[in-house]
Short mmCIF file of C-alpha atoms in Angstrom, two decimals:
data_model
loop_
_atom_site.label_atom_id
_atom_site.label_comp_id
_atom_site.label_asym_id
_atom_site.label_seq_id
_atom_site.Cartn_x
_atom_site.Cartn_y
_atom_site.Cartn_z
CA MET A 170 -0.06 0.41 0.18
CA THR A 171 1.15 3.39 -0.96
CA HIS A 172 1.98 6.02 1.25
CA VAL A 173 -0.69 8.26 -0.39
CA GLN A 174 -3.44 5.44 0.34
CA GLU A 175 -2.57 5.40 3.69
CA ALA A 176 -2.88 8.99 4.22
CA GLN A 177 -6.55 8.82 2.49
CA ASP A 178 -7.70 5.63 4.59
CA GLN A 179 -6.63 7.59 7.67
CA SER A 180 -8.96 10.79 6.45
CA ARG A 181 -12.16 8.58 6.04
CA GLU A 182 -11.54 6.37 9.24
CA PRO A 183 -12.66 9.63 11.34
CA SER A 184 -15.49 10.49 9.33
CA ARG A 185 -17.11 6.80 9.71
CA ASP A 186 -15.97 6.45 13.63
CA GLY A 187 -17.64 10.22 14.25
CA SER A 188 -20.95 9.31 11.98
CA ARG A 189 -21.42 6.13 14.33
CA ASP A 190 -20.93 8.53 17.49
CA HIS A 191 -23.51 10.87 15.86
CA ALA A 192 -25.77 7.86 14.96
CA ARG A 193 -25.81 6.40 18.78
CA ASP A 194 -25.77 9.97 20.43
CA THR A 195 -28.71 10.82 18.24
CA SER A 196 -30.90 7.39 18.96
CA ARG A 197 -29.87 7.70 22.73
CA GLY A 198 -31.29 11.42 22.43
CA ARG A 199 -34.45 10.16 20.90
CA ALA A 200 -34.94 7.36 23.75
CA ARG A 201 -34.16 10.29 26.29
CA GLY A 202 -37.05 11.90 24.60
CA THR A 203 -35.22 14.71 22.82
CA ALA A 204 -34.02 15.24 19.19
CA PRO A 205 -30.76 17.31 18.91
CA ASP A 206 -30.71 17.74 15.31
CA ARG A 207 -34.20 18.93 15.45
CA ALA A 208 -35.20 22.79 15.85
CA PRO A 209 -36.95 23.55 19.53
CA ASP A 210 -40.65 23.61 19.01
CA HIS A 211 -40.95 27.41 20.00
CA ALA A 212 -38.63 27.88 17.02
CA LYS A 213 -40.74 26.50 14.42
CA ALA A 214 -44.28 28.22 15.75
CA PRO A 215 -45.49 30.96 13.90
CA SER A 216 -45.28 34.64 14.93
CA PRO A 217 -48.00 35.98 16.43
CA GLN A 218 -50.67 37.64 14.54
CA PRO A 219 -50.11 41.74 15.21
CA ARG A 220 -53.25 43.21 17.01
CA GLY A 221 -56.21 44.11 15.27
CA GLY A 222 -55.38 41.67 12.55
CA ARG A 223 -57.90 39.11 13.25
CA ALA A 224 -61.51 38.90 15.60
CA TRP A 225 -59.34 36.88 18.16
CA GLU A 226 -56.25 35.42 18.34
CA PRO A 227 -55.09 31.28 19.82
CA CYS A 228 -54.37 31.46 23.49
CA GLY A 229 -50.87 31.90 25.02
CA GLY A 230 -50.02 34.87 24.78
CA PRO A 231 -49.84 37.92 26.76
CA ASP A 232 -52.31 39.82 24.42
CA THR A 233 -54.78 36.91 23.88
CA GLY A 234 -56.76 37.25 26.73
CA PRO A 235 -59.35 40.50 25.86
CA ARG A 236 -59.49 39.20 22.26
CA ARG A 237 -60.33 35.32 22.70
CA GLY A 238 -64.01 35.62 20.77
CA ARG A 239 -66.63 37.75 20.53
CA PRO A 240 -69.29 36.32 23.08
CA ARG A 241 -67.32 38.27 25.80
CA SER A 242 -67.45 41.18 23.76
CA ALA A 243 -70.98 40.97 22.68
CA ALA A 244 -72.33 40.12 26.55
CA ALA A 245 -70.04 43.55 27.41
CA GLU A 246 -71.95 45.59 24.72
CA ARG A 247 -75.10 44.40 25.63
CA ALA A 248 -74.84 44.96 29.52
CA ILE A 249 -73.46 48.44 28.64
CA LEU A 250 -76.80 48.84 26.78
CA ASP A 251 -78.53 47.64 29.22
CA ALA A 252 -76.86 49.45 32.18
CA VAL A 253 -77.84 52.94 30.31
CA THR A 254 -81.31 51.71 29.62
CA GLY A 255 -81.89 50.79 33.37
CA LEU A 256 -80.36 54.50 34.59
CA LEU A 257 -82.84 55.99 32.54
CA GLU A 258 -85.81 54.26 33.24
CA ALA A 259 -84.62 54.62 36.83
CA GLY A 260 -85.11 58.33 36.11
CA GLU A 261 -81.68 59.71 35.58
CA PRO A 262 -81.62 62.10 32.84
CA LEU A 263 -79.63 61.99 30.15
CA GLY A 264 -77.63 64.97 30.81
CA ALA A 265 -76.48 63.60 34.40
CA LEU A 266 -75.40 60.18 33.37
CA SER A 267 -71.61 59.79 33.04
CA VAL A 268 -69.30 57.12 31.66
CA GLU A 269 -68.03 56.19 34.94
CA ARG A 270 -71.40 56.08 36.69
CA ILE A 271 -72.56 53.45 32.78
CA ALA A 272 -69.60 51.57 33.51
CA ARG A 273 -69.87 50.71 37.58
CA THR A 274 -73.76 49.56 36.92
CA ALA A 275 -72.48 47.74 33.87
CA GLY A 276 -69.59 46.00 35.80
CA VAL A 277 -67.17 47.06 32.83
CA GLY A 278 -64.19 48.86 32.74
CA LYS A 279 -64.02 52.39 31.46
CA ALA A 280 -61.91 51.84 28.53
CA THR A 281 -64.38 48.65 27.65
CA ILE A 282 -66.79 51.59 26.84
CA TYR A 283 -64.23 54.11 25.10
CA ARG A 284 -63.10 51.10 22.94
CA ARG A 285 -67.05 51.08 21.17
CA TRP A 286 -68.05 54.19 21.35
CA SER A 287 -66.19 57.71 21.13
CA GLY A 288 -68.24 59.50 24.00
CA LYS A 289 -71.42 59.44 25.23
CA GLU A 290 -73.13 61.02 22.46
CA GLU A 291 -72.25 57.81 20.17
CA LEU A 292 -73.13 55.55 23.18
CA PHE A 293 -76.67 57.06 23.66
CA VAL A 294 -77.37 56.92 19.81
CA ASP A 295 -77.03 53.16 19.69
CA VAL A 296 -79.02 52.90 23.11
CA LEU A 297 -82.26 54.64 21.45
CA ARG A 298 -81.70 52.47 18.31
CA ASP A 299 -81.97 49.43 20.60
CA MET A 300 -84.92 50.68 22.32
CA GLU A 301 -86.70 51.22 18.90
CA PRO A 302 -87.80 48.48 16.24
CA ALA A 303 -85.47 47.05 14.25
CA GLU A 304 -84.23 48.57 10.77
CA PRO A 305 -86.31 46.97 8.34
CA VAL A 306 -84.52 44.06 5.56
CA LEU A 307 -85.35 45.86 2.03
CA SER A 308 -84.30 43.88 -1.17
CA GLY A 309 -82.22 46.62 -2.26
CA THR A 310 -83.72 45.91 -6.14
CA ALA A 311 -87.36 46.80 -5.66
CA GLY A 312 -89.12 50.09 -6.09
CA LEU A 313 -92.43 50.64 -4.51
CA ASP A 314 -92.51 47.39 -2.27
CA ASP A 315 -89.12 48.57 -0.41
CA LEU A 316 -91.40 52.21 -0.24
CA ARG A 317 -93.91 50.25 1.22
CA ILE A 318 -91.54 48.64 3.82
CA LEU A 319 -89.83 51.59 4.94
CA LEU A 320 -93.33 53.55 5.13
CA GLU A 321 -94.37 50.85 7.83
CA SER A 322 -91.38 50.85 9.57
CA MET A 323 -91.80 54.74 9.95
CA ARG A 324 -95.65 53.84 11.37
CA THR A 325 -94.42 51.26 13.75
CA ARG A 326 -91.75 53.29 15.15
CA GLY A 327 -94.00 55.92 15.58
CA VAL A 328 -96.84 53.61 17.46
CA ALA A 329 -93.77 52.60 19.43
CA GLN A 330 -92.66 55.96 20.85
CA ARG A 331 -96.72 56.70 21.61
CA SER A 332 -97.06 53.53 23.47
CA SER A 333 -93.86 53.77 25.59
CA VAL A 334 -94.17 56.84 28.14
CA PHE A 335 -90.08 56.65 28.74
CA LEU A 336 -89.27 55.91 25.28
CA HIS A 337 -91.42 59.19 24.61
CA ASN A 338 -89.80 61.12 27.41
CA VAL A 339 -86.21 60.08 26.09
CA PHE A 340 -86.51 61.36 23.14
CA ALA A 341 -87.75 64.80 24.38
CA GLN A 342 -84.78 64.67 26.44
CA MET A 343 -82.42 64.16 23.47
CA LYS A 344 -83.93 67.05 21.57
CA SER A 345 -82.61 69.40 24.25
CA HIS A 346 -78.80 68.34 24.01
CA PRO A 347 -78.10 69.47 20.69
CA ARG A 348 -74.74 67.34 19.93
CA LEU A 349 -76.99 64.22 20.85
CA TRP A 350 -79.64 65.50 18.80
CA ALA A 351 -77.04 66.07 15.57
CA ALA A 352 -75.27 62.72 16.32
CA TYR A 353 -78.80 60.86 15.88
CA GLN A 354 -79.67 62.80 13.09
CA ASP A 355 -76.29 62.04 11.20
CA THR A 356 -76.47 58.16 12.55
CA VAL A 357 -80.13 57.54 11.98
CA VAL A 358 -82.28 59.58 10.30
CA ALA A 359 -80.12 60.96 7.72
CA PRO A 360 -79.78 56.99 6.63
CA ARG A 361 -83.34 56.25 7.00
CA ARG A 362 -84.08 59.15 4.75
CA ALA A 363 -81.72 57.85 2.14
CA ALA A 364 -83.09 54.79 1.76
CA LEU A 365 -86.41 56.04 1.21
CA LEU A 366 -85.18 58.52 -1.55
CA ALA A 367 -83.03 55.61 -2.82
CA ALA A 368 -86.22 53.29 -3.05
CA VAL A 369 -87.90 56.37 -4.90
CA ARG A 370 -85.65 56.25 -7.90
CA ARG A 371 -85.68 52.87 -7.92
CA ALA A 372 -89.20 53.05 -8.33
CA VAL A 373 -88.90 55.97 -11.23
CA ASP A 374 -86.88 53.69 -13.05
CA ALA A 375 -89.02 51.12 -12.80
CA GLY A 376 -91.56 52.82 -14.28
CA GLU A 377 -93.79 52.68 -11.07
CA LEU A 378 -93.59 56.83 -10.69
CA ARG A 379 -93.94 59.74 -12.63
CA GLY A 380 -90.35 60.46 -14.11
CA ASP A 381 -90.98 64.06 -14.78
CA LEU A 382 -91.03 64.58 -10.92
CA ASP A 383 -88.21 65.94 -8.24
CA ALA A 384 -87.43 62.59 -6.09
CA GLU A 385 -86.78 63.99 -3.34
CA LEU A 386 -90.51 65.72 -3.10
CA LEU A 387 -92.00 62.48 -4.13
CA SER A 388 -90.18 60.97 -0.67
CA ASP A 389 -91.32 63.57 1.21
CA LEU A 390 -94.95 63.16 -0.03
CA PHE A 391 -94.63 59.72 0.90
CA ALA A 392 -92.81 60.11 4.18
CA GLY A 393 -94.91 63.25 5.37
CA PRO A 394 -98.29 61.67 6.42
CA VAL A 395 -96.33 59.24 8.61
CA LEU A 396 -94.48 61.86 10.27
CA VAL A 397 -97.36 65.04 10.59
CA ARG A 398 -99.16 62.07 12.58
CA THR A 399 -95.99 61.08 14.53
CA ILE A 400 -94.40 64.38 15.74
CA HIS A 401 -96.65 66.78 14.79
CA ARG A 402 -100.36 65.63 15.72
CA PRO A 403 -99.41 63.01 18.36
CA ASP A 404 -103.37 62.51 18.83
CA ALA A 405 -103.74 61.28 15.43
CA PRO A 406 -104.46 57.80 14.58
CA LEU A 407 -101.65 55.03 12.78
CA PRO A 408 -103.93 52.72 12.09
CA GLU A 409 -102.46 49.01 10.18
CA GLU A 410 -103.70 50.52 7.39
CA LEU A 411 -102.47 53.95 6.82
CA VAL A 412 -99.41 53.00 4.54
CA GLU A 413 -101.33 51.76 1.84
CA HIS A 414 -103.86 54.33 2.22
CA ILE A 415 -101.15 56.84 1.59
CA LEU A 416 -99.77 54.81 -1.18
CA SER A 417 -103.40 54.48 -2.67
CA ALA A 418 -104.13 58.15 -2.58
CA LEU A 419 -100.60 59.61 -4.11
CA LEU A 420 -100.53 56.57 -6.47
CA GLN A 421 -104.23 57.44 -8.20
CA GLY A 422 -104.02 61.27 -7.49
CA LEU A 423 -105.81 63.67 -5.23
CA ALA A 424 -108.06 65.55 -8.16
CA PRO A 425 -111.52 63.96 -8.59
CA GLU A 426 -111.64 61.13 -11.15
CA ALA A 427 -114.32 63.01 -13.59
CA ARG A 428 -112.15 66.09 -13.34
CA ALA A 429 -108.97 64.20 -13.94
CA ALA A 430 -110.91 62.16 -17.04
CA ALA A 431 -111.78 65.70 -18.13
CA ASP A 432 -108.04 67.01 -18.12
CA GLY A 433 -107.33 64.34 -20.32
CA ALA A 434 -103.77 63.15 -19.50
CA GLY A 435 -104.04 62.93 -15.51
CA PRO A 436 -102.85 64.87 -12.80
CA ALA A 437 -101.12 68.43 -13.48
CA PRO A 438 -97.35 68.39 -12.93
CA VAL A 439 -96.28 69.34 -9.99
#
């Protein structure tokens, strides 16, 4: 055997011995429940998601407690709304309610309230919305059918305010607080008006209403009778057939049939 071959054999022998030692150490490590050549579990765990990225986070981190699902959040929100309602029912005026008092009554911290509402006005608007009948579900494609649903919802809210002295008093107090009343108008009343106007325009596009009249005027003509009886004439009846009577009168026209026939083309332009 040459000196070169002896050198090559000697260089290979430690490698073989080292491989056997490594395999032996690995097998012993597995027997002890560890794997020397495997990365620790925490090294392979995914990085935690940033806060606010998901509705809830897996448990185990310090930030996951308050965000472990919506039931607790929904329960807290329900408790806050009920606390405000309970305080008002007990005779507390709107102006006397503080965030501290509401939080104490609801059994939550002030931060829980401020995470959901920017201030008392926004909270009170949601309380009033919660007291009223639920907003109607519209098709979003129909004209007169959606218009009929919206008018009936207006009538139902009027009946609710009349039948509930508490709700009537709350609305009366709200009008004496300009910021609260403005917030209610912007976040509740304005979207209702927009929905009514959109339904009128769909009815015009579908050929159910005249297209030569201002859409906002048509919207006011439909909503006016319900609003007058709800706001300005609290003693006037709000019967179940009111909406159908309003639609029938406006769609058929207010002029006597004989005069309309004599005029030829129907009702005069407004």
